[in-house]
Amino acid sequence: MNTIIKTAKNRKLFTLFDLIIIALVLVVAFLSVFQFLKNSDLSAVVRENGKIVDTIKLSTVNNDFVRVYSEDYNVTVKFTKDGAEVVSSHCPDKLCVHSGKITRSGQSIVCLPAKISVSLESADENIDGVLR
Amino acid sequence: MSNKTVSKNYTTFMTQTALIASAALILAYLEMLLPDLPFVLPGMKLGLSNIATMFALEVLSLPSALFICLCKAMLALIMRGFTAFLMSLSGGIFSTVVMFVLLRGKRIKFGYIGVGIGGALFHNIGQLMIAYFFTDKSIFAYLPVLCLSSIITGTVTALTLFILLPNIIKMPVFKN
């Protein structure tokens, strides 16, 4: 018991290691901010002619899958856990394919000839701003 | 070890733990009386009773500190209900274990502020985990706020203990 009381008196208020703890806590705080912004409930919304034809909640996508929209142009959209991309399309300019993958709320891919658009929308609009 | 020493040790354990536990309960009650500050989110608390747990870990023992957590949880059960009991118990055990580990570092010696921040943070994390059971994972959006607040509250509690500890251990109860 005596030795413990002695260490109690010998303990400093603030040491270099405490600084490391503070730094670690700050890092955790910042990382969790980014993690949360990234992992908010995103939905991929597919519109044809402006009307919603498909809504996929990305957090429920465990295995990547593709779906084909528009009979004329066969716009093939691949959905993954973290985003969506158009992998192939029969449209002449292939702008939608070249758009690449979208992963953030507010981003979208548009295929003008097929009148198809894929956009990512956040379920909690009040938390996630639009990051472009 | 003779029978007499065992019973003396037990009595010492009981009186010292009871004294600090009552201090912890009073601090917890005092904290409930404090007015809510406008910029403070629900769940952000000063954690004054962490002072008592830290003291117990530093001067007494791990069982004492865990017992004090249980007392605090019982107070929460009586005054605020079963959910509060679970949250208080989980937060208390988390913070006690973390502070115990931080205090026992032989080569890496943490100061009071580091221990206080660690304890405050893991008190929050323990409570957050119980809150997660009752709600959903969006509760973890609180984590950054709680991290930052635990830096402040941990420093405050550590400073208080640093000032109080040399005086409290002069009490006859702690001389043995």
Short mmCIF file of C-alpha atoms in Angstrom, two decimals:
data_model
loop_
_atom_site.label_atom_id
_atom_site.label_comp_id
_atom_site.label_asym_id
_atom_site.label_seq_id
_atom_site.Cartn_x
_atom_site.Cartn_y
_atom_site.Cartn_z
CA MET A 1 0.00 0.00 0.00
CA ASN A 2 2.79 2.37 0.91
CA THR A 3 4.52 1.97 -2.43
CA ILE A 4 1.29 2.76 -4.28
CA ILE A 5 0.83 5.96 -2.31
CA LYS A 6 4.40 6.85 -3.15
CA THR A 7 3.81 6.47 -6.87
CA ALA A 8 0.68 8.52 -6.43
CA LYS A 9 2.77 11.37 -5.14
CA ASN A 10 5.43 10.86 -7.77
CA ARG A 11 3.02 10.96 -10.68
CA LYS A 12 3.29 14.09 -12.74
CA LEU A 13 0.32 16.12 -13.84
CA PHE A 14 1.36 16.08 -17.47
CA THR A 15 3.95 14.03 -19.31
CA LEU A 16 5.01 13.62 -22.90
CA PHE A 17 2.91 10.45 -23.12
CA ASP A 18 -0.17 12.46 -22.27
CA LEU A 19 0.50 14.53 -25.34
CA ILE A 20 0.47 11.31 -27.35
CA ILE A 21 -2.90 10.39 -25.83
CA ILE A 22 -4.33 13.79 -26.76
CA ALA A 23 -2.95 13.47 -30.28
CA LEU A 24 -4.42 9.98 -30.62
CA VAL A 25 -7.84 11.13 -29.42
CA LEU A 26 -7.77 14.02 -31.91
CA VAL A 27 -6.81 11.64 -34.73
CA VAL A 28 -9.67 9.30 -33.78
CA ALA A 29 -12.04 12.27 -33.74
CA PHE A 30 -11.03 13.42 -37.22
CA LEU A 31 -11.02 9.91 -38.66
CA SER A 32 -14.48 9.21 -37.32
CA VAL A 33 -15.76 12.44 -38.86
CA PHE A 34 -14.53 11.34 -42.28
CA GLN A 35 -15.71 7.79 -41.75
CA PHE A 36 -19.14 9.01 -40.91
CA LEU A 37 -19.35 11.37 -43.89
CA LYS A 38 -18.30 8.56 -46.18
CA ASN A 39 -20.52 5.86 -44.78
CA SER A 40 -23.77 7.72 -44.47
CA ASP A 41 -26.67 5.80 -45.95
CA LEU A 42 -26.30 6.35 -49.66
CA SER A 43 -28.88 5.26 -52.17
CA ALA A 44 -28.27 4.93 -55.89
CA VAL A 45 -31.29 6.33 -57.66
CA VAL A 46 -31.76 5.46 -61.33
CA ARG A 47 -34.04 7.70 -63.35
CA GLU A 48 -35.33 7.14 -66.85
CA ASN A 49 -36.90 10.16 -68.48
CA GLY A 50 -36.83 11.85 -65.11
CA LYS A 51 -38.91 9.17 -63.44
CA ILE A 52 -37.38 6.99 -60.75
CA VAL A 53 -37.14 3.44 -62.04
CA ASP A 54 -34.84 1.94 -59.44
CA THR A 55 -33.54 2.76 -55.96
CA ILE A 56 -30.76 0.71 -54.44
CA LYS A 57 -29.55 1.18 -50.90
CA LEU A 58 -25.80 0.80 -51.19
CA SER A 59 -25.31 -0.42 -47.63
CA THR A 60 -27.35 -3.53 -48.50
CA VAL A 61 -25.16 -4.40 -51.49
CA ASN A 62 -22.92 -7.22 -50.35
CA ASN A 63 -22.04 -8.68 -53.73
CA ASP A 64 -21.57 -6.37 -56.68
CA PHE A 65 -24.25 -6.74 -59.29
CA VAL A 66 -25.23 -5.19 -62.60
CA ARG A 67 -28.59 -4.14 -63.94
CA VAL A 68 -29.49 -3.11 -67.45
CA TYR A 69 -31.69 -0.11 -68.12
CA SER A 70 -33.18 1.28 -71.37
CA GLU A 71 -34.12 -1.17 -74.09
CA ASP A 72 -32.60 0.91 -76.87
CA TYR A 73 -29.17 1.48 -75.36
CA ASN A 74 -28.63 -1.29 -72.79
CA VAL A 75 -27.09 0.97 -70.18
CA THR A 76 -25.43 -1.49 -67.81
CA VAL A 77 -24.98 -0.12 -64.31
CA LYS A 78 -22.80 -1.85 -61.78
CA PHE A 79 -23.66 -1.33 -58.11
CA THR A 80 -21.07 -1.87 -55.42
CA LYS A 81 -21.08 -1.26 -51.68
CA ASP A 82 -19.41 2.10 -52.06
CA GLY A 83 -20.87 3.45 -55.27
CA ALA A 84 -22.16 2.90 -58.77
CA GLU A 85 -20.77 3.06 -62.30
CA VAL A 86 -21.93 2.53 -65.84
CA VAL A 87 -19.87 -0.31 -67.25
CA SER A 88 -21.24 -0.39 -70.77
CA SER A 89 -23.74 1.33 -72.94
CA HIS A 90 -24.70 1.29 -76.59
CA CYS A 91 -24.90 5.03 -76.84
CA PRO A 92 -22.58 6.70 -79.39
CA ASP A 93 -20.52 9.03 -77.18
CA LYS A 94 -20.01 6.76 -74.11
CA LEU A 95 -19.88 9.78 -71.82
CA CYS A 96 -21.64 7.80 -69.12
CA VAL A 97 -19.04 5.03 -69.21
CA HIS A 98 -16.23 7.56 -69.14
CA SER A 99 -17.73 9.26 -66.10
CA GLY A 100 -16.30 6.44 -64.03
CA LYS A 101 -17.48 5.48 -60.61
CA ILE A 102 -19.47 7.75 -58.32
CA THR A 103 -19.06 7.27 -54.60
CA ARG A 104 -20.32 10.42 -52.90
CA SER A 105 -23.67 11.91 -52.17
CA GLY A 106 -24.79 14.32 -54.87
CA GLN A 107 -22.69 12.87 -57.67
CA SER A 108 -24.43 11.58 -60.75
CA ILE A 109 -23.87 9.92 -64.09
CA VAL A 110 -26.04 10.90 -67.01
CA CYS A 111 -26.50 9.12 -70.29
CA LEU A 112 -28.24 11.67 -72.45
CA PRO A 113 -29.15 9.57 -75.50
CA ALA A 114 -30.75 6.91 -73.29
CA LYS A 115 -32.27 9.54 -70.95
CA ILE A 116 -30.90 7.58 -68.01
CA SER A 117 -29.36 9.14 -64.94
CA VAL A 118 -27.79 7.47 -61.94
CA SER A 119 -27.32 9.60 -58.87
CA LEU A 120 -26.26 8.99 -55.33
CA GLU A 121 -28.53 10.44 -52.73
CA SER A 122 -28.12 10.51 -49.00
CA ALA A 123 -30.91 9.37 -46.73
CA ASP A 124 -30.05 12.00 -44.13
CA GLU A 125 -30.04 15.24 -46.05
CA ASN A 126 -29.44 17.26 -42.90
CA ILE A 127 -26.15 15.47 -42.14
CA ASP A 128 -24.54 15.09 -45.52
CA GLY A 129 -23.89 18.15 -47.58
CA VAL A 130 -23.31 17.88 -51.28
CA LEU A 131 -19.69 17.05 -51.95
CA ARG A 132 -18.66 17.39 -55.54
CA MET B 1 -1.18 -14.57 6.78
CA SER B 2 -2.93 -14.67 10.11
CA ASN B 3 -6.66 -14.38 10.47
CA LYS B 4 -6.29 -11.02 12.16
CA THR B 5 -4.43 -9.47 9.18
CA VAL B 6 -7.07 -10.73 6.76
CA SER B 7 -9.90 -9.19 8.72
CA LYS B 8 -7.95 -5.96 9.15
CA ASN B 9 -7.29 -5.80 5.41
CA TYR B 10 -10.94 -6.48 4.74
CA THR B 11 -12.05 -3.74 7.10
CA THR B 12 -9.58 -1.34 5.53
CA PHE B 13 -10.83 -2.22 2.06
CA MET B 14 -14.42 -1.73 3.14
CA THR B 15 -13.99 1.61 4.89
CA GLN B 16 -11.75 3.14 2.26
CA THR B 17 -13.95 1.97 -0.60
CA ALA B 18 -17.11 3.12 1.16
CA LEU B 19 -15.65 6.55 1.78
CA ILE B 20 -14.61 7.06 -1.83
CA ALA B 21 -17.85 5.53 -3.11
CA SER B 22 -19.88 8.04 -1.12
CA ALA B 23 -17.72 10.83 -2.50
CA ALA B 24 -18.38 9.48 -6.00
CA LEU B 25 -22.13 9.43 -5.40
CA ILE B 26 -22.13 12.98 -4.09
CA LEU B 27 -20.11 14.14 -7.09
CA ALA B 28 -22.49 12.32 -9.45
CA TYR B 29 -25.46 13.96 -7.74
CA LEU B 30 -23.79 17.38 -7.81
CA GLU B 31 -23.28 16.98 -11.51
CA MET B 32 -26.97 16.30 -12.02
CA LEU B 33 -27.73 19.58 -10.24
CA LEU B 34 -25.50 21.60 -12.54
CA PRO B 35 -27.49 23.64 -15.06
CA ASP B 36 -27.33 22.56 -18.70
CA LEU B 37 -25.02 24.81 -20.62
CA PRO B 38 -26.41 25.99 -23.96
CA PHE B 39 -23.52 24.70 -26.09
CA VAL B 40 -23.46 21.28 -24.46
CA LEU B 41 -25.02 18.38 -26.31
CA PRO B 42 -26.93 15.69 -24.42
CA GLY B 43 -24.45 13.09 -23.25
CA MET B 44 -21.65 15.59 -22.80
CA LYS B 45 -20.98 15.52 -19.10
CA LEU B 46 -18.23 16.72 -16.89
CA GLY B 47 -17.79 13.28 -15.33
CA LEU B 48 -16.92 14.60 -11.89
CA SER B 49 -17.31 11.19 -10.30
CA ASN B 50 -14.41 10.04 -12.47
CA ILE B 51 -12.28 11.88 -9.91
CA ALA B 52 -13.33 9.36 -7.28
CA THR B 53 -12.72 6.35 -9.54
CA MET B 54 -9.30 7.67 -10.48
CA PHE B 55 -8.45 8.23 -6.86
CA ALA B 56 -9.56 4.70 -5.99
CA LEU B 57 -7.39 3.25 -8.73
CA GLU B 58 -4.38 5.32 -7.77
CA VAL B 59 -4.51 4.89 -4.01
CA LEU B 60 -6.71 1.84 -3.42
CA SER B 61 -7.21 -1.05 -5.83
CA LEU B 62 -8.99 -2.18 -8.97
CA PRO B 63 -11.75 -4.03 -7.03
CA SER B 64 -12.43 -0.84 -5.05
CA ALA B 65 -12.78 1.18 -8.22
CA LEU B 66 -15.09 -1.38 -9.83
CA PHE B 67 -17.20 -1.43 -6.69
CA ILE B 68 -17.49 2.35 -6.87
CA CYS B 69 -18.70 2.03 -10.49
CA LEU B 70 -21.38 -0.38 -9.31
CA CYS B 71 -22.47 2.10 -6.62
CA LYS B 72 -22.71 4.86 -9.20
CA ALA B 73 -24.75 2.61 -11.45
CA MET B 74 -27.11 1.81 -8.58
CA LEU B 75 -27.63 5.51 -7.98
CA ALA B 76 -28.44 5.93 -11.66
CA LEU B 77 -30.88 3.01 -11.42
CA ILE B 78 -32.70 4.59 -8.50
CA MET B 79 -32.77 8.11 -9.88
CA ARG B 80 -32.97 7.70 -13.64
CA GLY B 81 -34.04 4.16 -14.47
CA PHE B 82 -32.73 0.99 -16.01
CA THR B 83 -31.26 2.43 -19.20
CA ALA B 84 -29.24 4.90 -17.17
CA PHE B 85 -28.09 2.01 -14.98
CA LEU B 86 -26.78 0.07 -17.97
CA MET B 87 -25.10 3.13 -19.48
CA SER B 88 -23.49 4.13 -16.22
CA LEU B 89 -22.25 0.61 -15.51
CA SER B 90 -20.85 0.06 -19.00
CA GLY B 91 -19.17 3.47 -19.10
CA GLY B 92 -17.82 3.02 -15.60
CA ILE B 93 -16.30 -0.39 -16.23
CA PHE B 94 -14.76 0.70 -19.54
CA SER B 95 -13.19 3.82 -18.07
CA THR B 96 -11.99 2.02 -14.94
CA VAL B 97 -10.24 -0.72 -16.88
CA VAL B 98 -8.62 1.79 -19.25
CA MET B 99 -7.47 4.03 -16.42
CA PHE B 100 -6.15 0.98 -14.56
CA VAL B 101 -4.02 0.04 -17.57
CA LEU B 102 -2.80 3.62 -18.03
CA LEU B 103 -1.91 3.98 -14.35
CA ARG B 104 0.02 0.73 -14.22
CA GLY B 105 2.42 1.62 -17.04
CA LYS B 106 5.90 0.95 -15.67
CA ARG B 107 8.13 2.30 -18.40
CA ILE B 108 5.58 4.50 -20.09
CA LYS B 109 4.43 6.74 -17.26
CA PHE B 110 1.31 8.71 -17.96
CA GLY B 111 0.46 11.86 -16.07
CA TYR B 112 -2.92 12.55 -14.51
CA ILE B 113 -4.15 14.39 -17.56
CA GLY B 114 -3.51 11.46 -19.87
CA VAL B 115 -5.24 9.06 -17.49
CA GLY B 116 -8.16 11.44 -17.05
CA ILE B 117 -8.65 11.87 -20.79
CA GLY B 118 -8.43 8.12 -21.38
CA GLY B 119 -10.96 7.48 -18.66
CA ALA B 120 -13.35 10.18 -19.88
CA LEU B 121 -13.14 8.96 -23.47
CA PHE B 122 -13.79 5.34 -22.64
CA HIS B 123 -16.61 6.30 -20.29
CA ASN B 124 -18.22 7.91 -23.30
CA ILE B 125 -17.46 4.96 -25.55
CA GLY B 126 -18.95 2.52 -23.04
CA GLN B 127 -22.12 4.59 -22.86
CA LEU B 128 -22.23 4.91 -26.62
CA MET B 129 -22.18 1.13 -26.98
CA ILE B 130 -25.23 0.76 -24.76
CA ALA B 131 -26.91 3.59 -26.66
CA TYR B 132 -26.14 1.69 -29.86
CA PHE B 133 -28.18 -1.27 -28.60
CA PHE B 134 -31.18 0.97 -28.09
CA THR B 135 -30.88 2.98 -31.29
CA ASP B 136 -28.84 2.39 -34.45
CA LYS B 137 -25.35 3.02 -35.70
CA SER B 138 -26.02 6.68 -36.47
CA ILE B 139 -25.35 7.28 -32.75
CA PHE B 140 -21.65 6.93 -33.54
CA ALA B 141 -21.84 10.29 -35.30
CA TYR B 142 -21.47 11.51 -31.73
CA LEU B 143 -18.01 10.03 -31.45
CA PRO B 144 -15.99 13.04 -32.72
CA VAL B 145 -17.88 15.40 -30.42
CA LEU B 146 -17.34 13.09 -27.48
CA CYS B 147 -13.64 12.73 -28.30
CA LEU B 148 -13.16 16.48 -28.20
CA SER B 149 -15.27 16.94 -25.08
CA SER B 150 -13.42 14.17 -23.26
CA ILE B 151 -10.15 16.03 -23.78
CA ILE B 152 -11.62 18.98 -21.92
CA THR B 153 -13.48 17.07 -19.20
CA GLY B 154 -10.57 14.66 -18.69
CA THR B 155 -8.21 17.56 -18.15
CA VAL B 156 -10.58 19.20 -15.67
CA THR B 157 -11.02 16.02 -13.62
CA ALA B 158 -7.29 15.26 -13.73
CA LEU B 159 -6.44 18.76 -12.52
CA THR B 160 -8.92 18.48 -9.68
CA LEU B 161 -7.51 15.15 -8.61
CA PHE B 162 -3.96 16.41 -8.88
CA ILE B 163 -4.76 19.21 -6.47
CA LEU B 164 -6.88 17.10 -4.11
CA LEU B 165 -4.93 13.85 -3.94
CA PRO B 166 -1.97 14.91 -1.78
CA ASN B 167 -4.41 16.32 0.76
CA ILE B 168 -6.86 13.42 0.76
CA ILE B 169 -4.23 10.75 1.33
CA LYS B 170 -3.24 12.56 4.52
CA MET B 171 -6.54 11.41 5.99
CA PRO B 172 -6.01 8.75 8.71
CA VAL B 173 -8.20 6.26 6.79
CA PHE B 174 -5.59 5.99 4.07
CA LYS B 175 -2.65 5.48 6.38
CA ASN B 176 -1.96 1.80 6.89
#
